[in-house]
Amino acid sequence: MSIKTVKCFIAVISAIAFLSASFLPGQSAAQDQSPIKIGGLAILSGPLSGYGKTGPMGAELAVKEINAKGGILGRKVEYIVRDDEAKPDTGVRQARRLILEDKVNFLIGVTSSAVLLAVMEIAKENKTILVGTDAATARATGEKCNKYFFRTSNNAAQDSRSAAFIMAEKPYKKWAVIAPDYEYGHSMWDNFIGTLKKLKPDVEVVAEAWPKLNAEDYSPYITQVLQAQPEAVFSALWSAGNINFVKQAKPHGFFDKIQLFAIGAGLMYEVVKTLGNEIPFDKYWGSSRYFPFAEDKLIPDTPKNREFIEAYKAAYGDYPEYLAEETYAGIYFIKAMVEKAGSLDVEALIKAGEGLSFEAPEGTKYIRPEDHQVVEDVVWGRLGPSKKYPFPALVEYVIVPGSKATPPVEETGCKMQ
């Protein structure tokens, strides 16, 4: 072999090595300057769209902040959002479109629990990490858990378990439930009443009312509950459903006789702002994933929380809904996960996400390695007229630590795969 031939051979080998390195899966994110794509799924049409659009608003605010500071590992972030219409078949179709056509690196969002369970299968099938920021079914990080799904918001078990600890200290023994008749409503109630009965065995369930999601007429259910004469009612109605129920229940004298515990959406900003002083303050306790507006201070009263609220108000001219904060936090979880992994290799990202703690406006969020469920505090409280905000604020509240609100891993049914 001549010297010229040897030089040509070495040049060809070098070129092949260079090209191979450029296209190896799991290459360093720092070597690639293309945007990191995050695909959002949200309710952008129909009666829940007013609330649904706040998730993308939070995501876009986070992406704007991250890009202004140089992106993630030097790469810009691109957020693409699709309307899942709160329907599982639409959610599946849009998730496939985001993964296969838009070539996103991550999926984020999803409000409906039914949609989430369907989309989780698509994410798993395509080995794409899905970050859940709203849908609360406990099954997603329980019996249906898989390694491609992380949840950075509370699930039904945490919300309900925290409620049970608080309600067990109260005198009520005769309970009723009103909740939307689908995965979310049943998951909330099952977790709540199961825990409450363990803590207080003499509790009695006297009525169960299951209207469909987004029902407009609650009068038959109000009558059913009143006839059963409960002392307290557990409500998992949310958004417009919770607003309509409270407005329709008041003329029946519902709140003259019964204490309402509205989980999840009870302190939803949309609900509090819309109902205003129509809220029966003495007979209404609620919770939310994020409602920091107490009359005495922010919850938590941290610089990060204050900065987020001011940035959101500056961008959109309103206070943030919990979904905006949760999706904002979800984007920052992705940032922390990528920076810890140092690449977009999916297996490295999964390893980086497990056990990760990060700061969000609502406080520290810790991702439990065994089931990928966030562990964080849960706030329950009672509202009253406010001199500080243009809507009612918390005048009495209880903060249940995340370690107490979160069921042990062995009770979740999760077998991570």
XYZ file of N, CA, C and O in Angstrom, residues 83-184:
408
model
N -54.146 21.327 21.773
C -55.419 21.223 22.497
C -55.834 19.759 22.615
O -56.094 19.102 21.613
N -55.917 19.248 23.861
C -56.368 17.853 24.027
C -57.875 17.760 24.244
O -58.429 16.657 24.352
N -58.548 18.908 24.346
C -60.017 18.982 24.457
C -60.561 18.211 25.663
O -61.754 17.927 25.718
N -59.703 17.831 26.588
C -60.093 17.017 27.746
C -60.687 15.675 27.324
O -61.486 15.085 28.043
N -60.266 15.201 26.131
C -60.761 13.927 25.602
C -59.576 12.980 25.382
O -58.599 13.359 24.720
N -59.665 11.748 25.902
C -58.537 10.818 25.756
C -58.115 10.568 24.314
O -56.914 10.549 24.016
N -59.073 10.392 23.392
C -58.683 10.101 22.004
C -57.984 11.292 21.366
O -57.009 11.131 20.626
N -58.461 12.504 21.676
C -57.787 13.696 21.151
C -56.403 13.847 21.778
O -55.429 14.184 21.093
N -56.308 13.602 23.080
C -55.014 13.701 23.752
C -53.994 12.743 23.162
O -52.829 13.104 22.948
N -54.425 11.517 22.867
C -53.534 10.521 22.259
C -53.074 10.990 20.878
O -51.884 10.909 20.531
N -54.025 11.488 20.098
C -53.680 11.947 18.738
C -52.691 13.124 18.787
O -51.716 13.164 18.039
N -52.930 14.053 19.692
C -52.050 15.220 19.773
C -50.680 14.860 20.346
O -49.667 15.446 19.954
N -50.653 13.917 21.268
C -49.358 13.477 21.821
C -48.513 12.833 20.727
O -47.309 13.102 20.617
N -49.137 11.990 19.909
C -48.400 11.363 18.797
C -47.893 12.423 17.828
O -46.773 12.353 17.319
N -48.736 13.428 17.570
C -48.344 14.502 16.649
C -47.139 15.266 17.189
O -46.199 15.567 16.453
N -47.158 15.547 18.486
C -46.035 16.268 19.088
C -44.748 15.447 19.022
O -43.670 15.974 18.722
N -44.861 14.144 19.280
C -43.669 13.297 19.303
C -43.159 13.015 17.885
O -41.968 13.164 17.596
N -44.055 12.613 16.994
C -43.634 12.119 15.680
C -43.459 13.223 14.642
O -42.598 13.118 13.762
N -44.278 14.284 14.720
C -44.179 15.357 13.713
C -43.356 16.536 14.212
O -42.488 17.050 13.504
N -43.639 16.969 15.434
C -42.911 18.123 15.972
C -41.567 17.740 16.581
O -40.751 18.608 16.876
N -41.356 16.434 16.781
C -40.083 15.923 17.299
C -39.714 16.530 18.650
O -38.575 16.970 18.885
N -40.686 16.611 19.553
C -40.400 17.200 20.859
C -39.528 16.257 21.686
O -39.553 15.037 21.511
N -38.769 16.840 22.606
C -37.933 16.055 23.520
C -38.692 15.648 24.774
O -38.347 14.654 25.421
N -39.710 16.445 25.136
C -40.508 16.175 26.341
C -41.972 16.489 26.064
O -42.300 17.330 25.230
N -42.847 15.839 26.811
C -44.253 16.225 26.879
C -44.500 16.799 28.270
O -43.890 16.360 29.254
N -45.438 17.761 28.349
C -45.756 18.356 29.654
C -47.224 18.766 29.677
O -47.811 19.069 28.645
N -47.806 18.754 30.892
C -49.171 19.254 31.052
C -50.171 18.161 31.346
O -49.885 17.239 32.108
N -51.336 18.229 30.733
C -52.491 17.326 30.829
C -53.297 17.598 32.109
O -52.774 17.456 33.220
N -54.541 17.971 31.929
C -55.424 18.282 33.054
C -56.350 17.118 33.411
O -56.517 16.786 34.576
N -56.948 16.502 32.418
C -57.890 15.403 32.689
C -57.147 14.130 33.072
O -56.206 13.710 32.378
N -57.588 13.494 34.142
C -56.961 12.230 34.560
C -57.154 11.141 33.520
O -56.262 10.305 33.303
N -58.319 11.130 32.875
C -58.577 10.126 31.838
C -57.624 10.324 30.659
O -57.103 9.358 30.082
N -57.385 11.581 30.290
C -56.444 11.872 29.205
C -55.032 11.473 29.613
O -54.274 10.884 28.829
N -54.674 11.769 30.851
C -53.319 11.459 31.306
C -53.013 9.972 31.190
O -51.963 9.578 30.671
N -53.923 9.126 31.671
C -53.666 7.679 31.632
C -53.483 7.194 30.194
O -52.673 6.295 29.931
N -54.223 7.801 29.262
C -54.089 7.409 27.851
C -52.771 7.909 27.263
O -52.068 7.175 26.551
N -52.417 9.153 27.561
C -51.195 9.743 27.000
C -49.938 9.091 27.589
O -48.908 8.973 26.922
N -50.025 8.646 28.833
C -48.872 7.962 29.442
C -48.433 6.763 28.606
O -47.238 6.476 28.489
N -49.383 6.055 28.042
C -49.055 4.888 27.223
C -48.321 5.295 25.947
O -47.417 4.593 25.478
N -48.711 6.438 25.365
C -48.049 6.928 24.152
C -46.625 7.359 24.467
O -45.692 7.092 23.700
N -46.446 8.044 25.602
C -45.111 8.474 26.008
C -44.204 7.262 26.229
O -43.049 7.236 25.792
N -44.746 6.259 26.890
C -43.968 5.046 27.151
C -43.611 4.328 25.846
O -42.471 3.902 25.646
N -44.578 4.225 24.966
C -44.376 3.551 23.673
C -43.267 4.212 22.863
O -42.491 3.543 22.179
N -43.166 5.536 22.960
C -42.180 6.296 22.185
C -40.959 6.713 23.004
O -40.149 7.507 22.533
N -40.862 6.186 24.243
C -39.727 6.484 25.117
C -39.484 7.984 25.220
O -38.352 8.473 25.080
N -40.573 8.709 25.481
C -40.526 10.169 25.648
C -40.961 10.504 27.069
O -41.995 10.017 27.537
N -40.205 11.354 27.743
C -40.541 11.706 29.122
C -41.738 12.640 29.148
O -41.783 13.641 28.436
N -42.721 12.290 29.957
C -43.939 13.088 30.151
C -43.922 13.641 31.576
O -43.799 12.879 32.535
N -44.050 14.961 31.698
C -44.097 15.606 33.017
C -45.533 16.053 33.274
O -46.048 16.947 32.599
N -46.188 15.406 34.221
C -47.569 15.744 34.559
C -47.606 16.916 35.518
O -46.924 16.907 36.553
N -48.430 17.932 35.194
C -48.489 19.130 36.017
C -49.886 19.438 36.543
O -50.082 20.492 37.151
N -50.854 18.546 36.295
C -52.204 18.852 36.769
C -53.023 17.610 37.094
O -53.474 17.456 38.227
N -53.270 16.738 36.138
C -54.137 15.577 36.357
C -53.718 14.822 37.613
O -52.533 14.561 37.821
N -54.711 14.455 38.437
C -54.383 14.026 39.804
C -54.588 12.552 40.089
O -54.304 12.114 41.210
N -55.066 11.763 39.139
C -55.318 10.366 39.473
C -54.100 9.707 40.110
O -52.979 9.777 39.576
N -54.333 9.075 41.255
C -53.230 8.436 41.976
C -52.681 7.231 41.214
O -51.539 6.813 41.440
N -53.474 6.688 40.294
C -53.038 5.502 39.551
C -51.819 5.785 38.661
O -51.056 4.888 38.349
N -51.658 7.063 38.258
C -50.568 7.401 37.339
C -49.197 7.186 37.977
O -48.228 6.850 37.286
N -49.108 7.407 39.284
C -47.859 7.102 39.991
C -48.086 5.941 40.964
O -47.341 5.751 41.914
N -49.145 5.182 40.693
C -49.453 3.982 41.464
C -49.370 2.768 40.559
O -48.331 2.504 39.951
N -50.483 2.089 40.391
C -50.470 0.847 39.618
C -50.110 1.045 38.150
O -49.668 0.112 37.480
N -50.301 2.274 37.610
C -50.000 2.555 36.199
C -48.643 3.223 36.001
O -48.337 3.690 34.901
N -47.836 3.330 37.037
C -46.576 4.077 36.928
C -45.662 3.448 35.875
O -45.693 2.254 35.612
N -44.861 4.306 35.233
C -43.787 3.817 34.375
C -42.654 4.832 34.409
O -42.854 5.986 34.791
N -41.478 4.417 34.000
C -40.283 5.245 34.219
C -40.253 6.503 33.362
O -39.457 7.405 33.618
N -41.107 6.591 32.349
C -41.109 7.769 31.482
C -42.029 8.870 32.010
O -42.104 9.945 31.422
N -42.744 8.618 33.104
C -43.678 9.608 33.642
C -43.193 10.148 34.978
O -42.900 9.394 35.906
N -43.144 11.482 35.077
C -42.858 12.183 36.335
C -44.028 13.121 36.607
O -44.576 13.729 35.686
N -44.404 13.260 37.888
C -45.474 14.223 38.211
C -44.931 15.238 39.212
O -44.454 14.882 40.288
N -45.066 16.527 38.843
C -44.551 17.606 39.687
C -45.668 18.344 40.418
O -45.428 19.414 40.989
N -46.885 17.805 40.388
C -48.001 18.374 41.158
C -48.570 17.289 42.066
O -48.340 16.099 41.848
N -49.350 17.700 43.061
C -49.952 16.731 43.980
C -50.874 15.769 43.247
O -51.513 16.131 42.256
N -50.975 14.559 43.761
C -51.964 13.639 43.208
C -53.165 13.529 44.158
O -53.201 14.134 45.244
N -54.161 12.782 43.730
C -55.407 12.674 44.495
C -55.168 12.087 45.879
O -55.824 12.484 46.858
N -54.235 11.155 45.973
C -53.976 10.524 47.266
C -53.422 11.544 48.258
O -53.801 11.554 49.437
N -52.539 12.419 47.796
C -51.957 13.432 48.694
C -53.008 14.469 49.103
O -53.108 14.839 50.277
N -53.773 14.958 48.120
C -54.817 15.937 48.433
C -55.831 15.340 49.412
O -56.226 15.978 50.398
N -56.269 14.129 49.129
C -57.313 13.503 49.939
C -56.797 13.074 51.309
O -57.495 13.203 52.319
N -55.598 12.557 51.339
C -55.008 12.113 52.614
C -54.821 13.310 53.551
O -55.128 13.229 54.742
N -54.342 14.439 53.002
C -54.179 15.639 53.833
C -55.535 16.105 54.347
O -55.659 16.540 55.505
N -56.553 16.011 53.484
C -57.902 16.387 53.910
C -58.383 15.502 55.051
O -58.962 15.980 56.033
N -58.139 14.208 54.940
C -58.607 13.269 55.965
C -57.966 13.551 57.313
O -58.635 13.461 58.355
N -56.687 13.886 57.316
C -56.018 14.202 58.587
C -56.665 15.405 59.259
O -56.828 15.450 60.480
N -57.049 16.411 58.445
C -57.674 17.616 59.007
C -59.106 17.305 59.464
O -59.517 17.678 60.563
N -59.866 16.606 58.616
C -61.275 16.331 58.923
C -61.436 15.383 60.121
O -62.443 15.418 60.825
N -60.454 14.523 60.334
C -60.531 13.583 61.462
C -60.544 14.320 62.797
O -61.029 13.794 63.804
N -60.018 15.539 62.809
C -59.980 16.338 64.036
C -61.264 17.127 64.248
O -61.447 17.748 65.291
N -62.123 17.120 63.242
C -63.373 17.875 63.333
C -64.510 16.959 63.778
O -64.392 15.737 63.690
N -65.632 17.526 64.238
C -66.662 16.700 64.885
C -67.573 15.927 63.921
O -68.391 15.128 64.370
N -67.438 16.132 62.611
C -68.405 15.570 61.671
C -68.265 14.045 61.524
O -67.178 13.534 61.278
N -69.414 13.342 61.619
C -69.429 11.890 61.459
C -70.252 11.455 60.239
O -69.992 10.406 59.660
N -71.263 12.254 59.875
C -72.134 11.898 58.735
C -71.661 12.671 57.501
O -71.782 13.895 57.434
N -71.123 11.941 56.529
C -70.522 12.557 55.352
C -71.277 12.198 54.072
O -71.858 11.124 53.957
N -71.212 13.116 53.103
C -71.697 12.860 51.745
C -70.627 13.330 50.773
O -69.717 14.085 51.147
N -70.732 12.883 49.535
C -69.775 13.305 48.502
C -70.534 13.812 47.293
O -71.595 13.274 46.935
N -70.009 14.848 46.665
C -70.445 15.245 45.333
C -69.182 15.464 44.513
O -68.290 16.244 44.909
N -69.077 14.748 43.411
C -67.846 14.781 42.616
C -68.165 14.392 41.177
O -69.128 13.653 40.934
N -67.372 14.869 40.229
C -67.601 14.489 38.828
C -67.392 12.990 38.632
O -66.451 12.413 39.184
N -68.265 12.417 37.823
C -68.293 10.963 37.669
C -67.271 10.498 36.621
O -67.630 10.045 35.537
N -65.987 10.601 36.986
C -64.927 10.039 36.149
C -63.709 9.816 37.035
O -63.777 9.969 38.260
N -62.620 9.407 36.441
C -61.425 8.968 37.168
C -61.038 9.884 38.328
O -60.808 9.430 39.453
N -60.982 11.185 38.066
C -60.533 12.149 39.089
C -61.448 12.133 40.306
O -60.999 12.034 41.451
